Structures are given as structure tokens and as C-alpha cells.
mmCIF file of C-alpha atoms in Angstrom:
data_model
loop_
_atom_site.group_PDB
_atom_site.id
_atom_site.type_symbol
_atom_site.label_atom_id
_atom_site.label_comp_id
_atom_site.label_asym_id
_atom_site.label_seq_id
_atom_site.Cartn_x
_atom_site.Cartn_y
_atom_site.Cartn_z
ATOM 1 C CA UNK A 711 99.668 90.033 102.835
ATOM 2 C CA UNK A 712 103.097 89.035 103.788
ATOM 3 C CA UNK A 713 104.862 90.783 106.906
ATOM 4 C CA UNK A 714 108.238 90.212 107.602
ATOM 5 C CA UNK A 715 110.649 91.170 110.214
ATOM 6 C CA UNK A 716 108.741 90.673 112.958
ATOM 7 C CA UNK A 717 106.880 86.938 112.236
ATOM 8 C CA UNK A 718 109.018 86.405 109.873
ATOM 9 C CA UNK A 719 106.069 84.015 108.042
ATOM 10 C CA UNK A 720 105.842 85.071 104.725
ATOM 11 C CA UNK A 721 102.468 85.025 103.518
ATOM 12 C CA UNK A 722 101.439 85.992 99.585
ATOM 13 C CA UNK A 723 97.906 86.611 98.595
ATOM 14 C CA UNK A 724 97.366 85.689 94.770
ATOM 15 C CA UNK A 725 95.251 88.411 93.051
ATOM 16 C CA UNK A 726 96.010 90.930 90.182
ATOM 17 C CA UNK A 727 95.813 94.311 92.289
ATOM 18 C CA UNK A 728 98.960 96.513 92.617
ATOM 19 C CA UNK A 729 101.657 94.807 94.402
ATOM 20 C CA UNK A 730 102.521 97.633 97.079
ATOM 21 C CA UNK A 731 105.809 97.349 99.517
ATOM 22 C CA UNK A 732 105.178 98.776 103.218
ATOM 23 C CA UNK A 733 108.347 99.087 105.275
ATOM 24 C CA UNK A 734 107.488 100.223 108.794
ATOM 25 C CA UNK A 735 109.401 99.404 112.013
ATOM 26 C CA UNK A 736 106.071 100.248 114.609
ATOM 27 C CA UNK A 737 104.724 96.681 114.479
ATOM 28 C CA UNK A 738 100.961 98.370 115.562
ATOM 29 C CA UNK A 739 101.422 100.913 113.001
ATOM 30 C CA UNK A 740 102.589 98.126 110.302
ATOM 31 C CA UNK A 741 99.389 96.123 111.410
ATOM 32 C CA UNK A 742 97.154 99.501 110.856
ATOM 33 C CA UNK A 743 98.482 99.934 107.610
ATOM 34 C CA UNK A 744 98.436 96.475 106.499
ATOM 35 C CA UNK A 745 95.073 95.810 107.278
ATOM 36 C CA UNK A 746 94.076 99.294 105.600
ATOM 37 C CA UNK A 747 95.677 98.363 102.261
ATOM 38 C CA UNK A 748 94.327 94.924 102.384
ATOM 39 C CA UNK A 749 90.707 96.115 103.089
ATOM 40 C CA UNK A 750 91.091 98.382 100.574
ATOM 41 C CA UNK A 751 91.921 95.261 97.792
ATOM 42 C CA UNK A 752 95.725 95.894 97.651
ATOM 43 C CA UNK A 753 98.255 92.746 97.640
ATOM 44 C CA UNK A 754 100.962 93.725 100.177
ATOM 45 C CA UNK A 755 104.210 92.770 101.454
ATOM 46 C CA UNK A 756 105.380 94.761 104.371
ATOM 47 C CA UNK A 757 108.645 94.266 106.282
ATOM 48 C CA UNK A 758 110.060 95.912 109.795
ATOM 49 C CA UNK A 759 113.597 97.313 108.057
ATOM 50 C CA UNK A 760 115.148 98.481 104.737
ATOM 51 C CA UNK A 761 117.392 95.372 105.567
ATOM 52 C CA UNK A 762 114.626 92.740 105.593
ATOM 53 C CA UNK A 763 112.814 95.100 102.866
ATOM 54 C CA UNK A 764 115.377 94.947 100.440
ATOM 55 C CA UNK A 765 115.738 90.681 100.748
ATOM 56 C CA UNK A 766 111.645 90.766 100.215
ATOM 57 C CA UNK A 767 112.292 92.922 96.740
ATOM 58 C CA UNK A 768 114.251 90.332 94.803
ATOM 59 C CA UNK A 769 110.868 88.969 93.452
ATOM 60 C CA UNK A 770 108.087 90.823 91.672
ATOM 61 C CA UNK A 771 108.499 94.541 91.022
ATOM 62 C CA UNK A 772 106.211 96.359 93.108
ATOM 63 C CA UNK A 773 103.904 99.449 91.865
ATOM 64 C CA UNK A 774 104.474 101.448 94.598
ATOM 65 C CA UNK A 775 106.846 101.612 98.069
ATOM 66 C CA UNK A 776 105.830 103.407 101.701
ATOM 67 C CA UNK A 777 108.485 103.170 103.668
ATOM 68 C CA UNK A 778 109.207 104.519 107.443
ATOM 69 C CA UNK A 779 112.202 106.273 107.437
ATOM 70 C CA UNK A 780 113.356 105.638 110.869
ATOM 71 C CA UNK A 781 114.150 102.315 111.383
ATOM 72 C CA UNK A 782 117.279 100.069 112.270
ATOM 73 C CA UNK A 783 119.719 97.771 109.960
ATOM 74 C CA UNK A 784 118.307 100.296 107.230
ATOM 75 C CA UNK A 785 116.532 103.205 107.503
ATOM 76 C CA UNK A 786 114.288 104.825 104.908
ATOM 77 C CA UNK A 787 117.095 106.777 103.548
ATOM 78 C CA UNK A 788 119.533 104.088 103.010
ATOM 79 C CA UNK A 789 116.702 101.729 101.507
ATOM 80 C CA UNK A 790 115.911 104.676 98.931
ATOM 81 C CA UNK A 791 119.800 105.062 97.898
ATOM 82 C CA UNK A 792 119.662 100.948 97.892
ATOM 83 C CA UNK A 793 116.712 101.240 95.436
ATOM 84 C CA UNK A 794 117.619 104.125 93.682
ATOM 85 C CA UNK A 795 120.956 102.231 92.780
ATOM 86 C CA UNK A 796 119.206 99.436 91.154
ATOM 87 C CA UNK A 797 117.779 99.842 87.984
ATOM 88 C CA UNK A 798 115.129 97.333 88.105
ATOM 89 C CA UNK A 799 113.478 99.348 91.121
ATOM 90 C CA UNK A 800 114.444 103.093 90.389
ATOM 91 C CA UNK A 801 111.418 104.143 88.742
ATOM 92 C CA UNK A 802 109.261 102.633 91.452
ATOM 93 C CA UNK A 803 107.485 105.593 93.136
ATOM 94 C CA UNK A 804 108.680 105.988 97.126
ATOM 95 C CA UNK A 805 106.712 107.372 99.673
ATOM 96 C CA UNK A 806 108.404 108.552 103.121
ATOM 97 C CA UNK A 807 106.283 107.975 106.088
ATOM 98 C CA UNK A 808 107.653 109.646 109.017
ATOM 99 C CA UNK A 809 106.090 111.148 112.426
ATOM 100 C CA UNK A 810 108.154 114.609 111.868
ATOM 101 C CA UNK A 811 106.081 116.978 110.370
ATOM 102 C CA UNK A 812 108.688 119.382 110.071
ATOM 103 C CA UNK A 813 109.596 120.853 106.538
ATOM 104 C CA UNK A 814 113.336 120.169 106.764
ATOM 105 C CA UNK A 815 112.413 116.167 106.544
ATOM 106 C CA UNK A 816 110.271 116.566 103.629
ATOM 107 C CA UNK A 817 112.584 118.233 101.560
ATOM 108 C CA UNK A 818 115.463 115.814 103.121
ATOM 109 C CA UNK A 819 113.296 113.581 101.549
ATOM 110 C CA UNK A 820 111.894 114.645 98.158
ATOM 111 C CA UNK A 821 115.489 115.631 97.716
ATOM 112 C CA UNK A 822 116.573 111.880 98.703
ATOM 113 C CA UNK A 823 113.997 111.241 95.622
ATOM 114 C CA UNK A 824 111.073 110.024 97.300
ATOM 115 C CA UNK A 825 107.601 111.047 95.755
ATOM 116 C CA UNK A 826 105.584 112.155 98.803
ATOM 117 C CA UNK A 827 105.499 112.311 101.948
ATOM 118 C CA UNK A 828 103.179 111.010 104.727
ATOM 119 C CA UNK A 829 103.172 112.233 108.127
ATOM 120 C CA UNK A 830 101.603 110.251 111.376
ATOM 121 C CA UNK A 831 99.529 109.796 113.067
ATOM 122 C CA UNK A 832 97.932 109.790 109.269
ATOM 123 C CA UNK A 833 93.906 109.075 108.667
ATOM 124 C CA UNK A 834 93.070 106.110 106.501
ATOM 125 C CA UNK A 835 91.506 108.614 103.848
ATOM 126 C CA UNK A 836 94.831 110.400 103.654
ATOM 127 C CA UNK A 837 96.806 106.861 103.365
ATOM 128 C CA UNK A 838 94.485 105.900 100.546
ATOM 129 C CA UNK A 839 94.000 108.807 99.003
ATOM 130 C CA UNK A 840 98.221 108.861 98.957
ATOM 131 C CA UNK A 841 98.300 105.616 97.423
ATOM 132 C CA UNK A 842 95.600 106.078 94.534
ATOM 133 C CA UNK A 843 97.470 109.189 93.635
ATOM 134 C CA UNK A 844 100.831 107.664 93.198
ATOM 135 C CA UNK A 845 99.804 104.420 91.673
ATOM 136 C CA UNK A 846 97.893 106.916 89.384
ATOM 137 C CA UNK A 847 100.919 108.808 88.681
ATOM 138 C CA UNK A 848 103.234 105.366 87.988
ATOM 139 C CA UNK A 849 100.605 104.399 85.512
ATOM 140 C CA UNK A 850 100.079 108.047 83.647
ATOM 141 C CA UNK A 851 103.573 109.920 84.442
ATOM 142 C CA UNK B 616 87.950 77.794 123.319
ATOM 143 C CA UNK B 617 91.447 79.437 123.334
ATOM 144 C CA UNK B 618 92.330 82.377 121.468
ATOM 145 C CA UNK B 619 95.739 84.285 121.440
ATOM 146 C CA UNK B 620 96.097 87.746 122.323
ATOM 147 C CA UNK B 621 99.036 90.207 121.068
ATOM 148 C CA UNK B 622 99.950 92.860 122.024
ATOM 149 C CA UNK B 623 101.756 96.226 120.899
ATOM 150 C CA UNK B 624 103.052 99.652 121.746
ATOM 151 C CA UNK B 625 101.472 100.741 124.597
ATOM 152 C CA UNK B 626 99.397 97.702 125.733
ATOM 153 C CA UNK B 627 102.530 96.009 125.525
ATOM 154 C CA UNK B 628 104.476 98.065 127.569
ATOM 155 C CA UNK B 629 101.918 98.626 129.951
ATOM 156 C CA UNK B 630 101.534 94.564 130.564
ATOM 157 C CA UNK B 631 104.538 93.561 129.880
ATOM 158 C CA UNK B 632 104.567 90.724 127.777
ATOM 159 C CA UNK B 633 103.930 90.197 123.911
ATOM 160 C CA UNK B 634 100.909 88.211 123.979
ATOM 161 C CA UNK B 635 98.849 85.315 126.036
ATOM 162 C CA UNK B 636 95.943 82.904 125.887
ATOM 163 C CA UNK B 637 92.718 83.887 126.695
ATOM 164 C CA UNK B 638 90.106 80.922 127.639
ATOM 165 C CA UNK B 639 87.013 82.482 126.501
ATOM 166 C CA UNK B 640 83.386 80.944 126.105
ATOM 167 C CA UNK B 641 82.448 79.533 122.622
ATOM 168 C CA UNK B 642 81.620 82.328 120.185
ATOM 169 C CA UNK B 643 82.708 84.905 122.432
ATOM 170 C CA UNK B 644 82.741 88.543 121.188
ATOM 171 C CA UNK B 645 85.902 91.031 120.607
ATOM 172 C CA UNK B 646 83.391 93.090 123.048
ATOM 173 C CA UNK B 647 83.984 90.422 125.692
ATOM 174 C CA UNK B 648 87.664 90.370 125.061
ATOM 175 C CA UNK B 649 87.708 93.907 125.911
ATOM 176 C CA UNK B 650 86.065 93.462 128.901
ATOM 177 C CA UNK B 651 87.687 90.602 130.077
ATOM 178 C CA UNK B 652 91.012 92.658 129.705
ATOM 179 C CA UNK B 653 90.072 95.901 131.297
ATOM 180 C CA UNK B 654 88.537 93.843 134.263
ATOM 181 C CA UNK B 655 91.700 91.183 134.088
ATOM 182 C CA UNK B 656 94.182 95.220 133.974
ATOM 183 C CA UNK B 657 92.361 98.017 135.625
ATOM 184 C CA UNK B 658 95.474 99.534 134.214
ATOM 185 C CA UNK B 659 94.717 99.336 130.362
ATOM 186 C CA UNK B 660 91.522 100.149 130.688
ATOM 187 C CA UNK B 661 91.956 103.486 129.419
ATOM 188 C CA UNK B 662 93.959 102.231 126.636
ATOM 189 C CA UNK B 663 92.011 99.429 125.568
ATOM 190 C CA UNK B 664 89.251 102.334 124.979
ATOM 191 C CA UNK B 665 91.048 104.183 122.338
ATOM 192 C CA UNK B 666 92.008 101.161 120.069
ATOM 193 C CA UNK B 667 90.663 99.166 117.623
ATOM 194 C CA UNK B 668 90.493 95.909 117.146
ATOM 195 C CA UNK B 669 91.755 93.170 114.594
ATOM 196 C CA UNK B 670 90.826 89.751 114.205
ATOM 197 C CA UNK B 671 93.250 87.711 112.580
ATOM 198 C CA UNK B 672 94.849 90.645 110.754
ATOM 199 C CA UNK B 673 91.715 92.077 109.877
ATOM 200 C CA UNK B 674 89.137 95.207 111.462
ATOM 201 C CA UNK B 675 86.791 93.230 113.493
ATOM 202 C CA UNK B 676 83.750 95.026 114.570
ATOM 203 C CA UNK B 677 82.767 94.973 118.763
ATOM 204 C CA UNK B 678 80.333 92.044 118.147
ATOM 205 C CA UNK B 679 82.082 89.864 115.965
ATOM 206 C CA UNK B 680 82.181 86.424 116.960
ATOM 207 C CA UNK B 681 85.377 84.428 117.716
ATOM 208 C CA UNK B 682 86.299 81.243 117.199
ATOM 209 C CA UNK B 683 89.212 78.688 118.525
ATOM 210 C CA UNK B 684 92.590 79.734 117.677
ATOM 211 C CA UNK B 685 91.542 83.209 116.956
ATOM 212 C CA UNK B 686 94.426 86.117 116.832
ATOM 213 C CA UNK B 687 93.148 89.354 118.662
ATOM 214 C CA UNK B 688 95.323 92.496 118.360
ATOM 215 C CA UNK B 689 93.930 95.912 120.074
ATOM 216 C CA UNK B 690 96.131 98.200 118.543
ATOM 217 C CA UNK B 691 96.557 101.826 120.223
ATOM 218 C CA UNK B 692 96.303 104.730 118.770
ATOM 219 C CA UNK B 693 99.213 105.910 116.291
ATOM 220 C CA UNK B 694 102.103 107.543 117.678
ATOM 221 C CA UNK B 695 101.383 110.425 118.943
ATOM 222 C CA UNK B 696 98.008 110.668 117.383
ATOM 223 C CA UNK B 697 94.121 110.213 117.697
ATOM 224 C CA UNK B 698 93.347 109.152 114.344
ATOM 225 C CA UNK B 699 93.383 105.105 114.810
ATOM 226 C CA UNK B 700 89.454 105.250 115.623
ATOM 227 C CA UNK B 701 88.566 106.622 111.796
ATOM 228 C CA UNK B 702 90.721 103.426 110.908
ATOM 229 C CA UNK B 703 87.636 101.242 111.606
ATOM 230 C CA UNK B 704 85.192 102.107 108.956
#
């Protein structure tokens, strides 16, 4: 697992399971998820901003992105219009992770062209479940 | 032996720092850290209750054993949630 932004110690755990891109600016929530995907077998990189996201990108192509969508330098919404505007990363799937569970914000964001949607405080199950579904849609669209 | 303790959100806030050392007796438990903590801040002691524990990065269980250099993190519950403790499984 590598986490930037915060420790700003890259770390990269060499295995074959989907590379998976977490961008969240909560440093406890970042840790929850983190050590959820990891458990669960997933190679991660995670970062606290688009900003610091978007540097951590340039290498492999990751299966699938959760991103926070408030943050500062970049928020979710400027990182998926980065992304989007890059060919190499516009097909990867984006999932919005936000703690307004309002319908306006969804459809801001499906419209904005992320996949999904995941609203905190989320359960691991849900977070999981999230990720198996969209890595299963990437493979099989 | 010495581990280092970090802290977030509302421990954080609450304490008021980012993280300290923590002289603890060989193979000490994340149980004991949590005791030592809410005895050491009356004041967290409610918090410390709701969160789970990691142990270098990683869900450690109430009786797993540290060792020297050890990174503990109690992390509180998600914004505005309850879910954290069905993180733990």
C-alpha cells in the first residue's frame, strides 16, 4: 500500500491483484479504507488530494479509482475532469465517495461521469461489495 | 519497549497533538494501550471506546501483542457515523 499526501513515503506492494487508486483527504478515513482493501488482497495506492493523486497516476494504470470529492489543491470533481481528459485513464471506472447523501450530489456526480457513488460513514461490506462490482464491470462492460 | 502512537480526527483534536511515544512493557497488548490512554486522558475515554485499532497499518485484534517500534492508530468512528466497529472483522 502506498499513501501519499500525508507521509508522503511511498510504499508499493508487489502482487498481481487489481491495482486500485483511493483519494481521500480524512487521514482516519484513508487509514480505514486502506487497511480494508489491503485485508481484502487489493494492491493500493491512496493519496490525500486530486493534486498529489494525479502525480501518483503517471505509472501503472489502475483498475479502478475511489476518490473523496471534497478535498483541497483538487477536489474529486476536478481530478475526474483531469482524468477524463486523458486518454490513457478515461475508461478507468470512478467512484465518488462523499458524506452527502443527498441526491443532487449523486447526479452532480454520475453526470461528472463517475460510476457510483459511495456515501459515509459506509460499512466495509458496502465498500467491498462496491469495489467487486466495478472491477467486475471494467473487466465484462 | 517504545512504540509510537498516532493519532486522528477526534483523538487528535481532543489531545492535541499528532502522535507520541508510549513506554510500554515487553509484549504489551493493544488492550493495554487502551487502557493506558483512557487512564493517561479521562477525556478520550469515551472515544477510545468506539474505535478500532490498527497495528502498523493493519486491524489488530484487543490482545495482539506489540513489539518495539510498533505504530498504533485508534481510529474513531467515520464521520458522522457508527459503522467503524463492523470494520474489524
Amino acid at each position: 500500500m502506498a499513501s501519499l499526501g500525508e507521509a508522503r513515503m511511498p510504499q508499493r506492494v508487489v502482487t498481481t491483484s487489481p491495482l486500485i487508486v483511493l483519494i481521500e483527504n480524512d487521514a482516519a478515513n484513508r487509514m480505514l479504507a486502506e487497511m480494508i482493501l489491503s485485508r481484502a488482497g487489493y494492491r493500493l495506492h491512496s493519496a490525500a488530494d486530486g493534486q498529489t493523486a494525479l502525480a501518483l497516476l503517471e505509472g501503472e494504470v489502475p483498475a479502478l479509482i475511489l476518490t473523496d470529492l471534497s478535498m483541497p489543491l483538487l477536489d474529486g470533481y476536478g481530478l475526474a475532469r483531469a482524468l477524463r481528459a486523458r486518454p490513457r485513464y478515461a475508461q478507468v471506472p470512478l467512484v465518488a465517495i462523499t458524506a452527502h447523501a443527498h441526491a443532487e450530489e449523486r447526479q452532480r456526480a454520475l453526470s461528472m461521469g463517475f460510476a457510483d457513488v459511495l456515501v459515509k460513514p459506509y460499512r466495509r461490506e458496502q465498500l467491498l461489495a462496491l469495489v467487486e462490482r466495478r472491477l467486475a464491470g471494467a473487466a465484462h462492460p | 519497549m517504545k512504540i509510537r502512537l498516532r493519532y486522528f480526527a477526534a483523538l487528535r483534536e481532543a489531545l492535541g497533538q499528532t502522535e507520541e511515544a508510549l513506554d510500554l512493557p515487553a509484549a504489551a497488548t493493544i488492550a493495554q494501550v487502551r487502557a493506558t490512554l483512557a487512564t493517561r486522558y479521562p477525556a478520550i475515554a469515551p472515544i477510545l471506546v468506539r474505535c478500532v485499532a490498527a497495528r502498523n497499518r493493519a486491524f489488530a485484534a484487543e490482545d495482539a501483542a506489540l513489539a518495539e517500534g510498533d505504530e498504533v492508530v485508534f481510529i474513531p468512528p467515520m464521520a458522522g457515523g457508527r459503522e467503524v466497529a463492523q470494520h474489524h472483522g
